[in-house]
Amino acid sequence: MFTLQQQTPARLHHLHVVSDDPARLAEFYCRQLDLEQLPGEGPTLVLAGPERAMTISPSGQHVEPHYGYALSHGDALERLRANLSTHNVRCTMLDDPLFECGAFLIADPQGRRLVFGLPVQAHAGKGVPARLQHTVFQTTELDRVVRFYVEKVGFTVSDEVVDDDGTVMTVFMRSDDEHHTLAFFRGSGNEWDHHCYETSEWNDIRDWGDRFAAAQVPIFFGPGRHGPGNNLFFMVTDPDGNRLEFSAELQHVDARTPPGVWPHAERTLNSWGRAWVRT
């Protein structure tokens, strides 16, 4: 079976978000996450920094968000495109300022858009370590969405969170050796849940916490440790209400490791204490 982890490893490289106030959102990410706005034409803002980047388009431009996954070389990108073609997944060419020419977009059954490509030259910025690492969604059709990403795209399930009646509530999926680069929670709506930056160690979590405290941006979940992935974490929000997670010590998973199963309980989401449980 084709898997991203074994055949064409992919990592989350950047986000494309849509905002009612792009300038305000860009100022937040430049100030708090050490991103710099790059020169460019048109209404879309391009921000890049040390191992993290994003583009921001204004609302009302008929532009949808997408989530950019980077591959290591052109042959891998073509192998992935060929695999998607065999599963009748439509690949649409996309001009993305943070990817080289040849990037393509796919849409899942509910319309979320992932873009695969080769990154342009890395931006040599400085700042506290925090590599853009995963993104998470809430969905009303968890089973259908997970089948798409596993059977057609090539993600691998690392862990599932299961309710008392056997209903799968959360699925963590990987596209390389890290525990998850994509995850889904079963929810009452379809929305972007959060995105995460992986730091180097616990002291980085402390430093990021101090940075947000100095800016009077409160932590709303954490600090704590997740069960699935075993990572330390905390979460804050940006001016648009998007949730950011900062993480350390995320588990690496061998390709032969079967999925784990966890109970749907607060201690699964935060072994240190109270948890934010989606409904």
mmCIF file with all atom_site columns, N, CA, C and O in Angstrom, residues 128-160:
data_model
loop_
_atom_site.group_PDB
_atom_site.id
_atom_site.type_symbol
_atom_site.label_atom_id
_atom_site.label_alt_id
_atom_site.label_comp_id
_atom_site.label_asym_id
_atom_site.label_entity_id
_atom_site.label_seq_id
_atom_site.pdbx_PDB_ins_code
_atom_site.Cartn_x
_atom_site.Cartn_y
_atom_site.Cartn_z
_atom_site.occupancy
_atom_site.B_iso_or_equiv
_atom_site.pdbx_formal_charge
_atom_site.auth_seq_id
_atom_site.auth_comp_id
_atom_site.auth_asym_id
_atom_site.auth_atom_id
_atom_site.pdbx_PDB_model_num
ATOM 1   N N  . VAL A 1 128 ? 12.928  32.296 18.176 1.00 0.00 ? 128 VAL A N  1
ATOM 2   C CA . VAL A 1 128 ? 12.801  31.137 19.053 1.00 0.00 ? 128 VAL A CA 1
ATOM 3   C C  . VAL A 1 128 ? 12.379  29.940 18.207 1.00 0.00 ? 128 VAL A C  1
ATOM 4   O O  . VAL A 1 128 ? 11.507  30.064 17.349 1.00 0.00 ? 128 VAL A O  1
ATOM 5   N N  . PRO A 1 129 ? 12.971  28.745 18.406 1.00 0.00 ? 129 PRO A N  1
ATOM 6   C CA . PRO A 1 129 ? 12.625  27.590 17.567 1.00 0.00 ? 129 PRO A CA 1
ATOM 7   C C  . PRO A 1 129 ? 11.135  27.263 17.640 1.00 0.00 ? 129 PRO A C  1
ATOM 8   O O  . PRO A 1 129 ? 10.543  27.208 18.724 1.00 0.00 ? 129 PRO A O  1
ATOM 9   N N  . ALA A 1 130 ? 10.528  27.077 16.478 1.00 0.00 ? 130 ALA A N  1
ATOM 10  C CA . ALA A 1 130 ? 9.121   26.666 16.391 1.00 0.00 ? 130 ALA A CA 1
ATOM 11  C C  . ALA A 1 130 ? 8.820   26.362 14.925 1.00 0.00 ? 130 ALA A C  1
ATOM 12  O O  . ALA A 1 130 ? 8.456   27.248 14.162 1.00 0.00 ? 130 ALA A O  1
ATOM 13  N N  . ARG A 1 131 ? 8.977   25.104 14.554 1.00 0.00 ? 131 ARG A N  1
ATOM 14  C CA . ARG A 1 131 ? 8.756   24.660 13.168 1.00 0.00 ? 131 ARG A CA 1
ATOM 15  C C  . ARG A 1 131 ? 7.280   24.342 12.963 1.00 0.00 ? 131 ARG A C  1
ATOM 16  O O  . ARG A 1 131 ? 6.690   23.568 13.710 1.00 0.00 ? 131 ARG A O  1
ATOM 17  N N  . LEU A 1 132 ? 6.672   24.946 11.944 1.00 0.00 ? 132 LEU A N  1
ATOM 18  C CA . LEU A 1 132 ? 5.289   24.611 11.617 1.00 0.00 ? 132 LEU A CA 1
ATOM 19  C C  . LEU A 1 132 ? 5.200   23.110 11.375 1.00 0.00 ? 132 LEU A C  1
ATOM 20  O O  . LEU A 1 132 ? 5.932   22.558 10.554 1.00 0.00 ? 132 LEU A O  1
ATOM 21  N N  . GLN A 1 133 ? 4.306   22.409 12.113 1.00 0.00 ? 133 GLN A N  1
ATOM 22  C CA . GLN A 1 133 ? 4.402   20.953 12.127 1.00 0.00 ? 133 GLN A CA 1
ATOM 23  C C  . GLN A 1 133 ? 3.097   20.237 11.804 1.00 0.00 ? 133 GLN A C  1
ATOM 24  O O  . GLN A 1 133 ? 3.120   19.231 11.103 1.00 0.00 ? 133 GLN A O  1
ATOM 25  N N  . HIS A 1 134 ? 1.955   20.678 12.328 1.00 0.00 ? 134 HIS A N  1
ATOM 26  C CA . HIS A 1 134 ? 0.719   19.970 11.971 1.00 0.00 ? 134 HIS A CA 1
ATOM 27  C C  . HIS A 1 134 ? -0.472  20.919 11.988 1.00 0.00 ? 134 HIS A C  1
ATOM 28  O O  . HIS A 1 134 ? -0.410  22.027 12.526 1.00 0.00 ? 134 HIS A O  1
ATOM 29  N N  . THR A 1 135 ? -1.547  20.448 11.376 1.00 0.00 ? 135 THR A N  1
ATOM 30  C CA . THR A 1 135 ? -2.801  21.179 11.373 1.00 0.00 ? 135 THR A CA 1
ATOM 31  C C  . THR A 1 135 ? -3.927  20.196 11.652 1.00 0.00 ? 135 THR A C  1
ATOM 32  O O  . THR A 1 135 ? -3.824  19.011 11.339 1.00 0.00 ? 135 THR A O  1
ATOM 33  N N  . VAL A 1 136 ? -5.015  20.706 12.272 1.00 0.00 ? 136 VAL A N  1
ATOM 34  C CA . VAL A 1 136 ? -6.086  19.851 12.779 1.00 0.00 ? 136 VAL A CA 1
ATOM 35  C C  . VAL A 1 136 ? -7.434  20.484 12.435 1.00 0.00 ? 136 VAL A C  1
ATOM 36  O O  . VAL A 1 136 ? -7.566  21.715 12.436 1.00 0.00 ? 136 VAL A O  1
ATOM 37  N N  . PHE A 1 137 ? -8.423  19.627 12.188 1.00 0.00 ? 137 PHE A N  1
ATOM 38  C CA . PHE A 1 137 ? -9.759  20.077 11.821 1.00 0.00 ? 137 PHE A CA 1
ATOM 39  C C  . PHE A 1 137 ? -10.815 19.349 12.642 1.00 0.00 ? 137 PHE A C  1
ATOM 40  O O  . PHE A 1 137 ? -10.583 18.248 13.138 1.00 0.00 ? 137 PHE A O  1
ATOM 41  N N  . GLN A 1 138 ? -11.982 19.968 12.745 1.00 0.00 ? 138 GLN A N  1
ATOM 42  C CA . GLN A 1 138 ? -13.176 19.292 13.231 1.00 0.00 ? 138 GLN A CA 1
ATOM 43  C C  . GLN A 1 138 ? -14.050 18.954 12.030 1.00 0.00 ? 138 GLN A C  1
ATOM 44  O O  . GLN A 1 138 ? -14.130 19.736 11.076 1.00 0.00 ? 138 GLN A O  1
ATOM 45  N N  . THR A 1 139 ? -14.707 17.792 12.082 1.00 0.00 ? 139 THR A N  1
ATOM 46  C CA . THR A 1 139 ? -15.483 17.333 10.939 1.00 0.00 ? 139 THR A CA 1
ATOM 47  C C  . THR A 1 139 ? -16.743 16.603 11.393 1.00 0.00 ? 139 THR A C  1
ATOM 48  O O  . THR A 1 139 ? -16.749 15.950 12.438 1.00 0.00 ? 139 THR A O  1
ATOM 49  N N  . THR A 1 140 ? -17.789 16.728 10.588 1.00 0.00 ? 140 THR A N  1
ATOM 50  C CA . THR A 1 140 ? -19.034 15.997 10.833 1.00 0.00 ? 140 THR A CA 1
ATOM 51  C C  . THR A 1 140 ? -19.030 14.632 10.156 1.00 0.00 ? 140 THR A C  1
ATOM 52  O O  . THR A 1 140 ? -19.965 13.853 10.346 1.00 0.00 ? 140 THR A O  1
ATOM 53  N N  . GLU A 1 141 ? -18.003 14.340 9.363  1.00 0.00 ? 141 GLU A N  1
ATOM 54  C CA . GLU A 1 141 ? -17.932 13.077 8.631  1.00 0.00 ? 141 GLU A CA 1
ATOM 55  C C  . GLU A 1 141 ? -16.547 12.451 8.821  1.00 0.00 ? 141 GLU A C  1
ATOM 56  O O  . GLU A 1 141 ? -15.809 12.237 7.860  1.00 0.00 ? 141 GLU A O  1
ATOM 57  N N  . LEU A 1 142 ? -16.227 12.131 10.063 1.00 0.00 ? 142 LEU A N  1
ATOM 58  C CA . LEU A 1 142 ? -14.883 11.678 10.387 1.00 0.00 ? 142 LEU A CA 1
ATOM 59  C C  . LEU A 1 142 ? -14.488 10.429 9.592  1.00 0.00 ? 142 LEU A C  1
ATOM 60  O O  . LEU A 1 142 ? -13.400 10.373 9.013  1.00 0.00 ? 142 LEU A O  1
ATOM 61  N N  . ASP A 1 143 ? -15.332 9.421  9.562  1.00 0.00 ? 143 ASP A N  1
ATOM 62  C CA . ASP A 1 143 ? -14.983 8.166  8.908  1.00 0.00 ? 143 ASP A CA 1
ATOM 63  C C  . ASP A 1 143 ? -14.695 8.381  7.424  1.00 0.00 ? 143 ASP A C  1
ATOM 64  O O  . ASP A 1 143 ? -13.702 7.872  6.886  1.00 0.00 ? 143 ASP A O  1
ATOM 65  N N  . ARG A 1 144 ? -15.555 9.130  6.753  1.00 0.00 ? 144 ARG A N  1
ATOM 66  C CA . ARG A 1 144 ? -15.397 9.370  5.317  1.00 0.00 ? 144 ARG A CA 1
ATOM 67  C C  . ARG A 1 144 ? -14.120 10.157 5.019  1.00 0.00 ? 144 ARG A C  1
ATOM 68  O O  . ARG A 1 144 ? -13.375 9.830  4.098  1.00 0.00 ? 144 ARG A O  1
ATOM 69  N N  . VAL A 1 145 ? -13.860 11.179 5.815  1.00 0.00 ? 145 VAL A N  1
ATOM 70  C CA . VAL A 1 145 ? -12.682 12.014 5.592  1.00 0.00 ? 145 VAL A CA 1
ATOM 71  C C  . VAL A 1 145 ? -11.397 11.221 5.826  1.00 0.00 ? 145 VAL A C  1
ATOM 72  O O  . VAL A 1 145 ? -10.444 11.302 5.048  1.00 0.00 ? 145 VAL A O  1
ATOM 73  N N  . VAL A 1 146 ? -11.359 10.433 6.912  1.00 0.00 ? 146 VAL A N  1
ATOM 74  C CA . VAL A 1 146 ? -10.161 9.650  7.206  1.00 0.00 ? 146 VAL A CA 1
ATOM 75  C C  . VAL A 1 146 ? -9.899  8.630  6.105  1.00 0.00 ? 146 VAL A C  1
ATOM 76  O O  . VAL A 1 146 ? -8.746  8.429  5.689  1.00 0.00 ? 146 VAL A O  1
ATOM 77  N N  . ARG A 1 147 ? -10.943 7.972  5.607  1.00 0.00 ? 147 ARG A N  1
ATOM 78  C CA . ARG A 1 147 ? -10.749 7.014  4.505  1.00 0.00 ? 147 ARG A CA 1
ATOM 79  C C  . ARG A 1 147 ? -10.107 7.690  3.300  1.00 0.00 ? 147 ARG A C  1
ATOM 80  O O  . ARG A 1 147 ? -9.223  7.121  2.648  1.00 0.00 ? 147 ARG A O  1
ATOM 81  N N  . PHE A 1 148 ? -10.540 8.902  2.999  1.00 0.00 ? 148 PHE A N  1
ATOM 82  C CA . PHE A 1 148 ? -9.965  9.626  1.867  1.00 0.00 ? 148 PHE A CA 1
ATOM 83  C C  . PHE A 1 148 ? -8.473  9.846  2.066  1.00 0.00 ? 148 PHE A C  1
ATOM 84  O O  . PHE A 1 148 ? -7.657  9.553  1.177  1.00 0.00 ? 148 PHE A O  1
ATOM 85  N N  . TYR A 1 149 ? -8.093  10.353 3.224  1.00 0.00 ? 149 TYR A N  1
ATOM 86  C CA . TYR A 1 149 ? -6.679  10.677 3.438  1.00 0.00 ? 149 TYR A CA 1
ATOM 87  C C  . TYR A 1 149 ? -5.796  9.443  3.549  1.00 0.00 ? 149 TYR A C  1
ATOM 88  O O  . TYR A 1 149 ? -4.632  9.474  3.134  1.00 0.00 ? 149 TYR A O  1
ATOM 89  N N  . VAL A 1 150 ? -6.334  8.348  4.066  1.00 0.00 ? 150 VAL A N  1
ATOM 90  C CA . VAL A 1 150 ? -5.540  7.128  4.198  1.00 0.00 ? 150 VAL A CA 1
ATOM 91  C C  . VAL A 1 150 ? -5.506  6.348  2.892  1.00 0.00 ? 150 VAL A C  1
ATOM 92  O O  . VAL A 1 150 ? -4.434  5.986  2.387  1.00 0.00 ? 150 VAL A O  1
ATOM 93  N N  . GLU A 1 151 ? -6.672  6.061  2.330  1.00 0.00 ? 151 GLU A N  1
ATOM 94  C CA . GLU A 1 151 ? -6.758  5.162  1.186  1.00 0.00 ? 151 GLU A CA 1
ATOM 95  C C  . GLU A 1 151 ? -6.379  5.833  -0.132 1.00 0.00 ? 151 GLU A C  1
ATOM 96  O O  . GLU A 1 151 ? -5.865  5.171  -1.036 1.00 0.00 ? 151 GLU A O  1
ATOM 97  N N  . LYS A 1 152 ? -6.615  7.122  -0.254 1.00 0.00 ? 152 LYS A N  1
ATOM 98  C CA . LYS A 1 152 ? -6.348  7.794  -1.531 1.00 0.00 ? 152 LYS A CA 1
ATOM 99  C C  . LYS A 1 152 ? -5.100  8.661  -1.515 1.00 0.00 ? 152 LYS A C  1
ATOM 100 O O  . LYS A 1 152 ? -4.373  8.713  -2.503 1.00 0.00 ? 152 LYS A O  1
ATOM 101 N N  . VAL A 1 153 ? -4.843  9.352  -0.401 1.00 0.00 ? 153 VAL A N  1
ATOM 102 C CA . VAL A 1 153 ? -3.698  10.270 -0.362 1.00 0.00 ? 153 VAL A CA 1
ATOM 103 C C  . VAL A 1 153 ? -2.445  9.580  0.171  1.00 0.00 ? 153 VAL A C  1
ATOM 104 O O  . VAL A 1 153 ? -1.347  9.838  -0.317 1.00 0.00 ? 153 VAL A O  1
ATOM 105 N N  . GLY A 1 154 ? -2.598  8.699  1.174  1.00 0.00 ? 154 GLY A N  1
ATOM 106 C CA . GLY A 1 154 ? -1.438  7.966  1.668  1.00 0.00 ? 154 GLY A CA 1
ATOM 107 C C  . GLY A 1 154 ? -1.010  8.311  3.081  1.00 0.00 ? 154 GLY A C  1
ATOM 108 O O  . GLY A 1 154 ? 0.075   7.914  3.508  1.00 0.00 ? 154 GLY A O  1
ATOM 109 N N  . PHE A 1 155 ? -1.840  9.056  3.822  1.00 0.00 ? 155 PHE A N  1
ATOM 110 C CA . PHE A 1 155 ? -1.538  9.276  5.235  1.00 0.00 ? 155 PHE A CA 1
ATOM 111 C C  . PHE A 1 155 ? -1.671  7.946  5.989  1.00 0.00 ? 155 PHE A C  1
ATOM 112 O O  . PHE A 1 155 ? -2.371  7.036  5.551  1.00 0.00 ? 155 PHE A O  1
ATOM 113 N N  . THR A 1 156 ? -1.001  7.853  7.142  1.00 0.00 ? 156 THR A N  1
ATOM 114 C CA . THR A 1 156 ? -1.032  6.657  7.973  1.00 0.00 ? 156 THR A CA 1
ATOM 115 C C  . THR A 1 156 ? -1.608  7.010  9.335  1.00 0.00 ? 156 THR A C  1
ATOM 116 O O  . THR A 1 156 ? -1.203  8.019  9.940  1.00 0.00 ? 156 THR A O  1
ATOM 117 N N  . VAL A 1 157 ? -2.536  6.202  9.835  1.00 0.00 ? 157 VAL A N  1
ATOM 118 C CA . VAL A 1 157 ? -3.122  6.449  11.153 1.00 0.00 ? 157 VAL A CA 1
ATOM 119 C C  . VAL A 1 157 ? -2.113  6.075  12.235 1.00 0.00 ? 157 VAL A C  1
ATOM 120 O O  . VAL A 1 157 ? -1.617  4.948  12.272 1.00 0.00 ? 157 VAL A O  1
ATOM 121 N N  . SER A 1 158 ? -1.817  7.022  13.112 1.00 0.00 ? 158 SER A N  1
ATOM 122 C CA . SER A 1 158 ? -0.926  6.777  14.250 1.00 0.00 ? 158 SER A CA 1
ATOM 123 C C  . SER A 1 158 ? -1.708  6.374  15.486 1.00 0.00 ? 158 SER A C  1
ATOM 124 O O  . SER A 1 158 ? -1.322  5.445  16.200 1.00 0.00 ? 158 SER A O  1
ATOM 125 N N  . ASP A 1 159 ? -2.800  7.098  15.788 1.00 0.00 ? 159 ASP A N  1
ATOM 126 C CA . ASP A 1 159 ? -3.605  6.828  16.975 1.00 0.00 ? 159 ASP A CA 1
ATOM 127 C C  . ASP A 1 159 ? -5.048  7.186  16.708 1.00 0.00 ? 159 ASP A C  1
ATOM 128 O O  . ASP A 1 159 ? -5.346  8.115  15.926 1.00 0.00 ? 159 ASP A O  1
ATOM 129 N N  . GLU A 1 160 ? -5.951  6.468  17.387 1.00 0.00 ? 160 GLU A N  1
ATOM 130 C CA . GLU A 1 160 ? -7.373  6.793  17.393 1.00 0.00 ? 160 GLU A CA 1
ATOM 131 C C  . GLU A 1 160 ? -7.824  6.990  18.835 1.00 0.00 ? 160 GLU A C  1
ATOM 132 O O  . GLU A 1 160 ? -7.331  6.319  19.746 1.00 0.00 ? 160 GLU A O  1
#
